[in-house]
PDB file of C-alpha atoms in Angstrom:
ATOM      1  CA  UNK A 167      -4.106 -27.488 -16.191  1.00 54.00           C
ATOM      2  CA  UNK A 168      -4.838 -26.515 -12.587  1.00 75.00           C
ATOM      3  CA  UNK A 169      -3.170 -23.958 -10.405  1.00 85.00           C
ATOM      4  CA  UNK A 170       0.256 -24.989  -9.106  1.00 86.00           C
ATOM      5  CA  UNK A 171      -0.503 -24.458  -5.428  1.00 90.00           C
ATOM      6  CA  UNK A 172       2.802 -26.014  -4.385  1.00 91.00           C
ATOM      7  CA  UNK A 173       4.691 -23.373  -6.353  1.00 88.00           C
ATOM      8  CA  UNK A 174       2.534 -20.560  -4.989  1.00 93.00           C
ATOM      9  CA  UNK A 175       3.021 -21.824  -1.430  1.00 94.00           C
ATOM     10  CA  UNK A 176       6.799 -22.109  -1.886  1.00 92.00           C
ATOM     11  CA  UNK A 177       7.126 -18.507  -3.098  1.00 93.00           C
ATOM     12  CA  UNK A 178       4.768 -17.259  -0.377  1.00 95.00           C
ATOM     13  CA  UNK A 179       6.619 -19.049   2.428  1.00 94.00           C
ATOM     14  CA  UNK A 180      10.010 -17.896   1.166  1.00 91.00           C
ATOM     15  CA  UNK A 181       8.895 -14.253   1.156  1.00 90.00           C
ATOM     16  CA  UNK A 182       7.242 -14.501   4.568  1.00 91.00           C
ATOM     17  CA  UNK A 183      10.326 -16.133   6.081  1.00 89.00           C
ATOM     18  CA  UNK A 184      12.469 -13.317   4.700  1.00 82.00           C
ATOM     19  CA  UNK A 185      10.186 -10.792   6.406  1.00 79.00           C
ATOM     20  CA  UNK A 186      10.357 -12.572   9.770  1.00 80.00           C
ATOM     21  CA  UNK A 187      14.149 -12.731   9.575  1.00 81.00           C
ATOM     22  CA  UNK A 188      14.125  -8.913   9.425  1.00 74.00           C
ATOM     23  CA  UNK A 189      11.086  -8.408  11.686  1.00 71.00           C
ATOM     24  CA  UNK A 190      12.462  -5.239  13.293  1.00 68.00           C
ATOM     25  CA  UNK A 191      12.709  -3.495   9.927  1.00 70.00           C
ATOM     26  CA  UNK A 192       9.605  -5.073   8.415  1.00 69.00           C
ATOM     27  CA  UNK A 193       7.161  -4.699  11.306  1.00 76.00           C
ATOM     28  CA  UNK A 194       8.487  -2.567  14.159  1.00 81.00           C
ATOM     29  CA  UNK A 195      10.013   0.327  12.186  1.00 80.00           C
ATOM     30  CA  UNK A 196       6.786   1.424  10.393  1.00 81.00           C
ATOM     31  CA  UNK A 197       4.808   1.189  13.644  1.00 82.00           C
ATOM     32  CA  UNK A 198       7.327   3.393  15.471  1.00 84.00           C
ATOM     33  CA  UNK A 199       7.272   5.922  12.621  1.00 82.00           C
ATOM     34  CA  UNK A 200       3.472   6.091  12.719  1.00 81.00           C
ATOM     35  CA  UNK A 201       3.562   6.470  16.508  1.00 82.00           C
ATOM     36  CA  UNK A 202       5.592   9.645  16.061  1.00 82.00           C
ATOM     37  CA  UNK A 203       2.819  11.047  13.846  1.00 81.00           C
ATOM     38  CA  UNK A 204       0.263  10.274  16.549  1.00 78.00           C
ATOM     39  CA  UNK A 205       2.417  11.991  19.169  1.00 76.00           C
ATOM     40  CA  UNK A 206       3.023  15.118  17.094  1.00 77.00           C
ATOM     41  CA  UNK A 207      -0.275  15.512  15.229  1.00 75.00           C
ATOM     42  CA  UNK A 208      -2.660  13.614  17.475  1.00 67.00           C
ATOM     43  CA  UNK A 209      -1.478  14.738  20.900  1.00 66.00           C
ATOM     44  CA  UNK A 210       0.507  17.947  20.478  1.00 65.00           C
ATOM     45  CA  UNK A 211      -1.406  19.580  17.609  1.00 70.00           C
ATOM     46  CA  UNK A 212      -4.697  17.697  17.874  1.00 64.00           C
ATOM     47  CA  UNK A 213      -5.348  18.996  21.390  1.00 64.00           C
ATOM     48  CA  UNK A 214      -5.381  22.546  19.969  1.00 70.00           C
ATOM     49  CA  UNK A 215      -7.765  21.766  17.100  1.00 73.00           C
ATOM     50  CA  UNK A 216     -11.500  21.236  17.113  1.00 72.00           C
ATOM     51  CA  UNK A 217     -13.466  18.346  15.714  1.00 79.00           C
ATOM     52  CA  UNK A 218     -13.708  17.695  11.989  1.00 83.00           C
ATOM     53  CA  UNK A 219     -17.149  16.489  10.978  1.00 77.00           C
ATOM     54  CA  UNK A 220     -17.913  15.619  14.583  1.00 81.00           C
ATOM     55  CA  UNK A 221     -14.775  13.463  14.931  1.00 87.00           C
ATOM     56  CA  UNK A 222     -11.935  14.331  17.286  1.00 85.00           C
ATOM     57  CA  UNK A 223      -8.856  15.372  15.292  1.00 87.00           C
ATOM     58  CA  UNK A 224      -6.662  12.681  16.854  1.00 84.00           C
ATOM     59  CA  UNK A 225      -9.132  10.022  15.698  1.00 87.00           C
ATOM     60  CA  UNK A 226      -9.758  11.765  12.366  1.00 90.00           C
ATOM     61  CA  UNK A 227      -6.157  11.272  11.188  1.00 90.00           C
ATOM     62  CA  UNK A 228      -6.104   7.524  11.925  1.00 91.00           C
ATOM     63  CA  UNK A 229      -7.360   6.473   8.439  1.00 93.00           C
ATOM     64  CA  UNK A 230      -4.863   8.819   6.768  1.00 91.00           C
ATOM     65  CA  UNK A 231      -1.906   7.543   8.787  1.00 90.00           C
ATOM     66  CA  UNK A 232      -3.019   3.949   8.273  1.00 92.00           C
ATOM     67  CA  UNK A 233      -3.245   4.520   4.520  1.00 93.00           C
ATOM     68  CA  UNK A 234       0.163   6.244   4.473  1.00 91.00           C
ATOM     69  CA  UNK A 235       1.804   3.205   6.067  1.00 90.00           C
ATOM     70  CA  UNK A 236      -0.205   0.703   4.030  1.00 92.00           C
ATOM     71  CA  UNK A 237       0.720   2.265   0.691  1.00 94.00           C
ATOM     72  CA  UNK A 238       4.412   2.629   1.485  1.00 91.00           C
ATOM     73  CA  UNK A 239       4.704  -0.877   2.958  1.00 90.00           C
ATOM     74  CA  UNK A 240       2.750  -2.515   0.125  1.00 93.00           C
ATOM     75  CA  UNK A 241       4.904  -0.924  -2.550  1.00 94.00           C
ATOM     76  CA  UNK A 242       8.145  -1.538  -0.674  1.00 91.00           C
ATOM     77  CA  UNK A 243       7.430  -5.185   0.174  1.00 91.00           C
ATOM     78  CA  UNK A 244       6.342  -6.160  -3.326  1.00 93.00           C
ATOM     79  CA  UNK A 245       8.997  -4.210  -5.234  1.00 93.00           C
ATOM     80  CA  UNK A 246      11.875  -5.473  -3.090  1.00 91.00           C
ATOM     81  CA  UNK A 247      10.545  -9.037  -3.193  1.00 91.00           C
ATOM     82  CA  UNK A 248      10.676  -9.342  -6.993  1.00 91.00           C
ATOM     83  CA  UNK A 249      13.738  -7.108  -7.465  1.00 92.00           C
ATOM     84  CA  UNK A 250      15.989  -9.334  -5.351  1.00 90.00           C
ATOM     85  CA  UNK A 251      15.728 -12.324  -7.749  1.00 89.00           C
ATOM     86  CA  UNK A 252      16.516  -9.965 -10.628  1.00 87.00           C
ATOM     87  CA  UNK A 253      19.515  -8.527  -8.780  1.00 87.00           C
ATOM     88  CA  UNK A 254      20.880 -11.920  -7.729  1.00 84.00           C
ATOM     89  CA  UNK A 255      20.142 -13.628 -11.058  1.00 82.00           C
ATOM     90  CA  UNK A 256      17.782 -16.225  -9.590  1.00 83.00           C
ATOM     91  CA  UNK A 257      14.924 -14.768 -11.656  1.00 83.00           C
ATOM     92  CA  UNK A 258      15.936 -17.202 -14.427  1.00 83.00           C
ATOM     93  CA  UNK A 259      15.344 -20.142 -12.107  1.00 83.00           C
ATOM     94  CA  UNK A 260      11.895 -18.731 -11.406  1.00 84.00           C
ATOM     95  CA  UNK A 261      11.169 -18.293 -15.118  1.00 79.00           C
ATOM     96  CA  UNK A 262      12.240 -21.865 -15.865  1.00 83.00           C
ATOM     97  CA  UNK A 263      10.216 -23.341 -13.004  1.00 83.00           C
ATOM     98  CA  UNK A 264       6.797 -24.930 -13.724  1.00 86.00           C
ATOM     99  CA  UNK A 265       4.889 -21.844 -12.586  1.00 88.00           C
ATOM    100  CA  UNK A 266       3.104 -19.305 -14.760  1.00 89.00           C
ATOM    101  CA  UNK A 267       2.832 -15.570 -14.233  1.00 89.00           C
ATOM    102  CA  UNK A 268      -0.418 -15.881 -12.269  1.00 91.00           C
ATOM    103  CA  UNK A 269       1.194 -18.244  -9.761  1.00 93.00           C
ATOM    104  CA  UNK A 270       4.279 -16.039  -9.438  1.00 92.00           C
ATOM    105  CA  UNK A 271       1.994 -13.069  -8.841  1.00 92.00           C
ATOM    106  CA  UNK A 272      -0.064 -14.909  -6.230  1.00 94.00           C
ATOM    107  CA  UNK A 273       3.055 -15.894  -4.311  1.00 93.00           C
ATOM    108  CA  UNK A 274       4.847 -12.546  -4.280  1.00 95.00           C
ATOM    109  CA  UNK A 275       1.843 -10.238  -4.064  1.00 95.00           C
ATOM    110  CA  UNK A 276       0.095 -12.482  -1.544  1.00 95.00           C
ATOM    111  CA  UNK A 277       3.121 -12.403   0.779  1.00 94.00           C
ATOM    112  CA  UNK A 278       3.611  -8.647   0.344  1.00 94.00           C
ATOM    113  CA  UNK A 279      -0.075  -7.957   1.051  1.00 95.00           C
ATOM    114  CA  UNK A 280       0.021 -10.189   4.141  1.00 95.00           C
ATOM    115  CA  UNK A 281       2.995  -8.274   5.547  1.00 92.00           C
ATOM    116  CA  UNK A 282       1.321  -4.933   4.805  1.00 93.00           C
ATOM    117  CA  UNK A 283      -1.894  -5.986   6.534  1.00 94.00           C
ATOM    118  CA  UNK A 284       0.083  -7.184   9.555  1.00 92.00           C
ATOM    119  CA  UNK A 285       1.636  -3.718   9.810  1.00 91.00           C
ATOM    120  CA  UNK A 286      -1.824  -2.180   9.442  1.00 91.00           C
ATOM    121  CA  UNK A 287      -3.159  -4.294  12.300  1.00 92.00           C
ATOM    122  CA  UNK A 288      -0.250  -3.243  14.518  1.00 89.00           C
ATOM    123  CA  UNK A 289      -0.862   0.414  13.672  1.00 90.00           C
ATOM    124  CA  UNK A 290      -4.549   0.116  14.576  1.00 91.00           C
ATOM    125  CA  UNK A 291      -3.570  -1.419  17.901  1.00 89.00           C
ATOM    126  CA  UNK A 292      -0.985   1.320  18.477  1.00 88.00           C
ATOM    127  CA  UNK A 293      -3.527   4.047  17.658  1.00 87.00           C
ATOM    128  CA  UNK A 294      -5.717   2.788  20.498  1.00 87.00           C
ATOM    129  CA  UNK A 295      -2.915   3.727  22.907  1.00 85.00           C
ATOM    130  CA  UNK A 296      -2.989   7.369  21.812  1.00 83.00           C
ATOM    131  CA  UNK A 297      -6.638   8.064  21.012  1.00 84.00           C
ATOM    132  CA  UNK A 298      -9.998   6.274  21.465  1.00 85.00           C
ATOM    133  CA  UNK A 299     -11.856   5.496  18.237  1.00 87.00           C
ATOM    134  CA  UNK A 300     -14.729   3.426  16.944  1.00 87.00           C
ATOM    135  CA  UNK A 301     -15.112   1.732  13.554  1.00 92.00           C
ATOM    136  CA  UNK A 302     -18.567   2.271  12.059  1.00 92.00           C
ATOM    137  CA  UNK A 303     -18.227  -0.347   9.302  1.00 94.00           C
ATOM    138  CA  UNK A 304     -15.586  -2.938  10.327  1.00 94.00           C
ATOM    139  CA  UNK A 305     -16.337  -5.334   7.460  1.00 94.00           C
ATOM    140  CA  UNK A 306     -16.043  -2.523   4.906  1.00 94.00           C
ATOM    141  CA  UNK A 307     -12.841  -1.358   6.578  1.00 94.00           C
ATOM    142  CA  UNK A 308     -11.261  -4.808   6.383  1.00 95.00           C
ATOM    143  CA  UNK A 309     -12.380  -5.279   2.781  1.00 94.00           C
ATOM    144  CA  UNK A 310     -11.084  -1.874   1.735  1.00 94.00           C
ATOM    145  CA  UNK A 311      -7.737  -2.470   3.464  1.00 95.00           C
ATOM    146  CA  UNK A 312      -7.331  -5.814   1.698  1.00 96.00           C
ATOM    147  CA  UNK A 313      -8.303  -4.300  -1.666  1.00 95.00           C
ATOM    148  CA  UNK A 314      -5.875  -1.407  -1.224  1.00 95.00           C
ATOM    149  CA  UNK A 315      -3.035  -3.657  -0.056  1.00 95.00           C
ATOM    150  CA  UNK A 316      -3.415  -6.017  -3.021  1.00 95.00           C
ATOM    151  CA  UNK A 317      -3.702  -3.157  -5.503  1.00 95.00           C
ATOM    152  CA  UNK A 318      -0.583  -1.370  -4.344  1.00 96.00           C
ATOM    153  CA  UNK A 319       1.360  -4.593  -3.958  1.00 95.00           C
ATOM    154  CA  UNK A 320       0.632  -5.109  -7.662  1.00 95.00           C
ATOM    155  CA  UNK A 321       1.891  -1.589  -8.289  1.00 96.00           C
ATOM    156  CA  UNK A 322       5.001  -2.294  -6.214  1.00 94.00           C
ATOM    157  CA  UNK A 323       5.534  -5.552  -8.131  1.00 94.00           C
ATOM    158  CA  UNK A 324       5.587  -3.510 -11.337  1.00 94.00           C
ATOM    159  CA  UNK A 325       8.096  -1.079  -9.840  1.00 94.00           C
ATOM    160  CA  UNK A 326      10.328  -3.999  -8.868  1.00 92.00           C
ATOM    161  CA  UNK A 327      10.178  -5.363 -12.417  1.00 90.00           C
ATOM    162  CA  UNK A 328      10.897  -1.928 -13.888  1.00 91.00           C
ATOM    163  CA  UNK A 329      13.752  -0.922 -11.569  1.00 89.00           C
ATOM    164  CA  UNK A 330      17.321  -1.747 -12.497  1.00 86.00           C
ATOM    165  CA  UNK A 331      18.921  -0.391  -9.306  1.00 87.00           C
ATOM    166  CA  UNK A 332      18.099  -0.121  -5.616  1.00 87.00           C
ATOM    167  CA  UNK A 333      17.818   3.657  -6.000  1.00 86.00           C
ATOM    168  CA  UNK A 334      15.007   3.320  -8.549  1.00 88.00           C
ATOM    169  CA  UNK A 335      13.017   1.222  -6.103  1.00 89.00           C
ATOM    170  CA  UNK A 336      12.624   4.339  -3.943  1.00 88.00           C
ATOM    171  CA  UNK A 337      11.928   6.975  -6.620  1.00 90.00           C
ATOM    172  CA  UNK A 338       8.173   6.487  -7.029  1.00 89.00           C
ATOM    173  CA  UNK A 339       7.362   5.776  -3.338  1.00 88.00           C
ATOM    174  CA  UNK A 340       9.345   8.782  -2.084  1.00 88.00           C
ATOM    175  CA  UNK A 341       8.765  11.330  -4.852  1.00 90.00           C
ATOM    176  CA  UNK A 342       5.245  10.406  -5.948  1.00 91.00           C
ATOM    177  CA  UNK A 343       3.249   8.272  -3.501  1.00 91.00           C
ATOM    178  CA  UNK A 344       4.263   9.942  -0.222  1.00 90.00           C
ATOM    179  CA  UNK A 345       3.591  13.528  -1.435  1.00 92.00           C
ATOM    180  CA  UNK A 346       0.257  12.460  -2.929  1.00 93.00           C
ATOM    181  CA  UNK A 347      -0.702  10.885   0.402  1.00 92.00           C
ATOM    182  CA  UNK A 348       0.128  14.022   2.382  1.00 90.00           C
ATOM    183  CA  UNK A 349      -1.839  16.115  -0.129  1.00 91.00           C
ATOM    184  CA  UNK A 350      -4.670  13.566  -0.305  1.00 91.00           C
ATOM    185  CA  UNK A 351      -6.394  14.507   2.934  1.00 90.00           C
ATOM    186  CA  UNK A 352      -4.394  12.375   5.361  1.00 88.00           C
ATOM    187  CA  UNK A 353      -4.401  15.178   7.944  1.00 87.00           C
ATOM    188  CA  UNK A 354      -7.378  17.246   6.807  1.00 89.00           C
ATOM    189  CA  UNK A 355     -10.635  17.147   4.876  1.00 90.00           C
ATOM    190  CA  UNK A 356     -10.451  18.410   1.306  1.00 92.00           C
ATOM    191  CA  UNK A 357     -13.732  20.221   2.029  1.00 89.00           C
ATOM    192  CA  UNK A 358     -11.658  22.607   4.146  1.00 89.00           C
ATOM    193  CA  UNK A 359      -9.850  23.793   0.996  1.00 91.00           C
ATOM    194  CA  UNK A 360     -10.961  26.616  -1.317  1.00 93.00           C
ATOM    195  CA  UNK A 361     -13.205  25.416  -4.185  1.00 92.00           C
ATOM    196  CA  UNK A 362     -10.404  25.549  -6.770  1.00 93.00           C
ATOM    197  CA  UNK A 363      -8.090  23.337  -4.698  1.00 92.00           C
ATOM    198  CA  UNK A 364     -10.931  20.968  -3.900  1.00 92.00           C
ATOM    199  CA  UNK A 365     -11.301  20.370  -7.637  1.00 93.00           C
ATOM    200  CA  UNK A 366      -7.546  19.943  -8.049  1.00 93.00           C
ATOM    201  CA  UNK A 367      -7.460  17.441  -5.168  1.00 93.00           C
ATOM    202  CA  UNK A 368      -9.945  15.200  -6.972  1.00 92.00           C
ATOM    203  CA  UNK A 369      -7.216  14.453  -9.536  1.00 93.00           C
ATOM    204  CA  UNK A 370      -5.143  12.944  -6.718  1.00 94.00           C
ATOM    205  CA  UNK A 371      -5.910   9.189  -6.684  1.00 92.00           C
ATOM    206  CA  UNK A 372      -4.938   8.840  -3.022  1.00 94.00           C
ATOM    207  CA  UNK A 373      -7.864  11.112  -2.060  1.00 95.00           C
ATOM    208  CA  UNK A 374     -10.255   8.287  -2.983  1.00 95.00           C
ATOM    209  CA  UNK A 375      -8.320   5.752  -0.910  1.00 94.00           C
ATOM    210  CA  UNK A 376      -8.197   7.854   2.245  1.00 95.00           C
ATOM    211  CA  UNK A 377     -11.802   8.965   1.799  1.00 94.00           C
ATOM    212  CA  UNK A 378     -13.011   5.381   1.411  1.00 94.00           C
ATOM    213  CA  UNK A 379     -11.173   4.228   4.509  1.00 94.00           C
ATOM    214  CA  UNK A 380     -12.391   7.233   6.501  1.00 94.00           C
ATOM    215  CA  UNK A 381     -15.975   6.394   5.543  1.00 95.00           C
ATOM    216  CA  UNK A 382     -15.453   2.853   6.848  1.00 94.00           C
ATOM    217  CA  UNK A 383     -14.267   4.306  10.159  1.00 94.00           C
ATOM    218  CA  UNK A 384     -16.726   7.156  10.724  1.00 93.00           C
ATOM    219  CA  UNK A 385     -19.502   6.840   8.134  1.00 91.00           C
ATOM    220  CA  UNK A 386     -18.666  10.147   6.414  1.00 86.00           C
ATOM    221  CA  UNK A 387     -16.171  10.995   3.702  1.00 87.00           C
ATOM    222  CA  UNK A 388     -15.161  13.601   1.137  1.00 90.00           C
ATOM    223  CA  UNK A 389     -15.952  11.251  -1.772  1.00 92.00           C
ATOM    224  CA  UNK A 390     -18.746   8.678  -2.092  1.00 91.00           C
ATOM    225  CA  UNK A 391     -17.608   5.199  -1.062  1.00 91.00           C
ATOM    226  CA  UNK A 392     -18.754   3.734  -4.394  1.00 93.00           C
ATOM    227  CA  UNK A 393     -16.449   6.096  -6.285  1.00 93.00           C
ATOM    228  CA  UNK A 394     -13.540   5.199  -3.981  1.00 94.00           C
ATOM    229  CA  UNK A 395     -14.009   1.469  -4.519  1.00 94.00           C
ATOM    230  CA  UNK A 396     -14.491   1.932  -8.272  1.00 95.00           C
ATOM    231  CA  UNK A 397     -11.298   3.969  -8.648  1.00 93.00           C
ATOM    232  CA  UNK A 398      -9.331   1.376  -6.666  1.00 94.00           C
ATOM    233  CA  UNK A 399     -10.661  -1.487  -8.797  1.00 95.00           C
ATOM    234  CA  UNK A 400      -9.784   0.405 -11.984  1.00 96.00           C
ATOM    235  CA  UNK A 401      -6.210   0.909 -10.788  1.00 95.00           C
ATOM    236  CA  UNK A 402      -5.972  -2.777  -9.845  1.00 95.00           C
ATOM    237  CA  UNK A 403      -7.159  -3.800 -13.317  1.00 95.00           C
ATOM    238  CA  UNK A 404      -4.585  -1.494 -14.918  1.00 95.00           C
ATOM    239  CA  UNK A 405      -1.793  -3.001 -12.781  1.00 94.00           C
ATOM    240  CA  UNK A 406      -2.886  -6.554 -13.641  1.00 94.00           C
ATOM    241  CA  UNK A 407      -2.889  -5.709 -17.346  1.00 95.00           C
ATOM    242  CA  UNK A 408       0.595  -4.189 -17.045  1.00 94.00           C
ATOM    243  CA  UNK A 409       1.972  -7.245 -15.206  1.00 92.00           C
ATOM    244  CA  UNK A 410       0.508  -9.568 -17.857  1.00 93.00           C
ATOM    245  CA  UNK A 411       2.165  -7.501 -20.586  1.00 93.00           C
ATOM    246  CA  UNK A 412       5.539  -7.543 -18.809  1.00 91.00           C
ATOM    247  CA  UNK A 413       5.545 -11.338 -18.486  1.00 87.00           C
ATOM    248  CA  UNK A 414       4.256 -11.781 -22.040  1.00 87.00           C
ATOM    249  CA  UNK A 415       6.965  -9.594 -23.598  1.00 87.00           C
ATOM    250  CA  UNK A 416       9.752 -10.224 -21.072  1.00 81.00           C
ATOM    251  CA  UNK A 417      10.273  -6.495 -20.594  1.00 81.00           C
ATOM    252  CA  UNK A 418      12.920  -5.890 -17.909  1.00 77.00           C
ATOM    253  CA  UNK A 419      12.930  -9.600 -17.089  1.00 77.00           C
ATOM    254  CA  UNK A 420      14.864 -11.383 -19.793  1.00 62.00           C
ATOM    255  CA  UNK A 421      17.184  -8.510 -20.607  1.00 53.00           C
TER     256      UNK A 421
END
């Protein structure tokens, strides 16, 4: 049996249409929020700081701010997309439709990743207004952004399946992911920390994401790019395994 592309396309188009109906919240709001970071950290504070690794501070924080928005948008888009059918009861129509879990995943995660990457592109364009920057490895940057968006959309999809209230949709993004991003080198290099805290920071998974993206921008990073990509692929595999288990057992779906 082949892939049900019609079903995948229907889910994808439905999710994308929902995003465009709320374009101000889905696209404009995260760009405005990131612009405030550029104004405060890039212009106000960055003008008082020196270069980091030969990169102007305003340009240095671009990968961190881009990753902050990408992670939050990926998780939010994917979790809300699958939670709404659960909340409204239409999840049973989806489960009875001639689509398997792979096709459901392609539709929801594909749409969520597309929206996240659109926000990322807008943020890159907005950053150019505040600070000049160059991208040393544009193909690597695009590939790493796509890999990160897909991985954390999978993670958000799991959160949406797990949550049984709108409040629970926000617990992990607000209390876990955002703090880890701020402590993961978004606004500084972990090499600036004392040795003990450098070691502690390596247990923060977001460090590898920001470091990998920063390497794609400027050719230097706190962690080797191969390690960053490997850690991201491992997390993606873990999320895929968890989604397969949820659909196989019906956990939080059929009850």
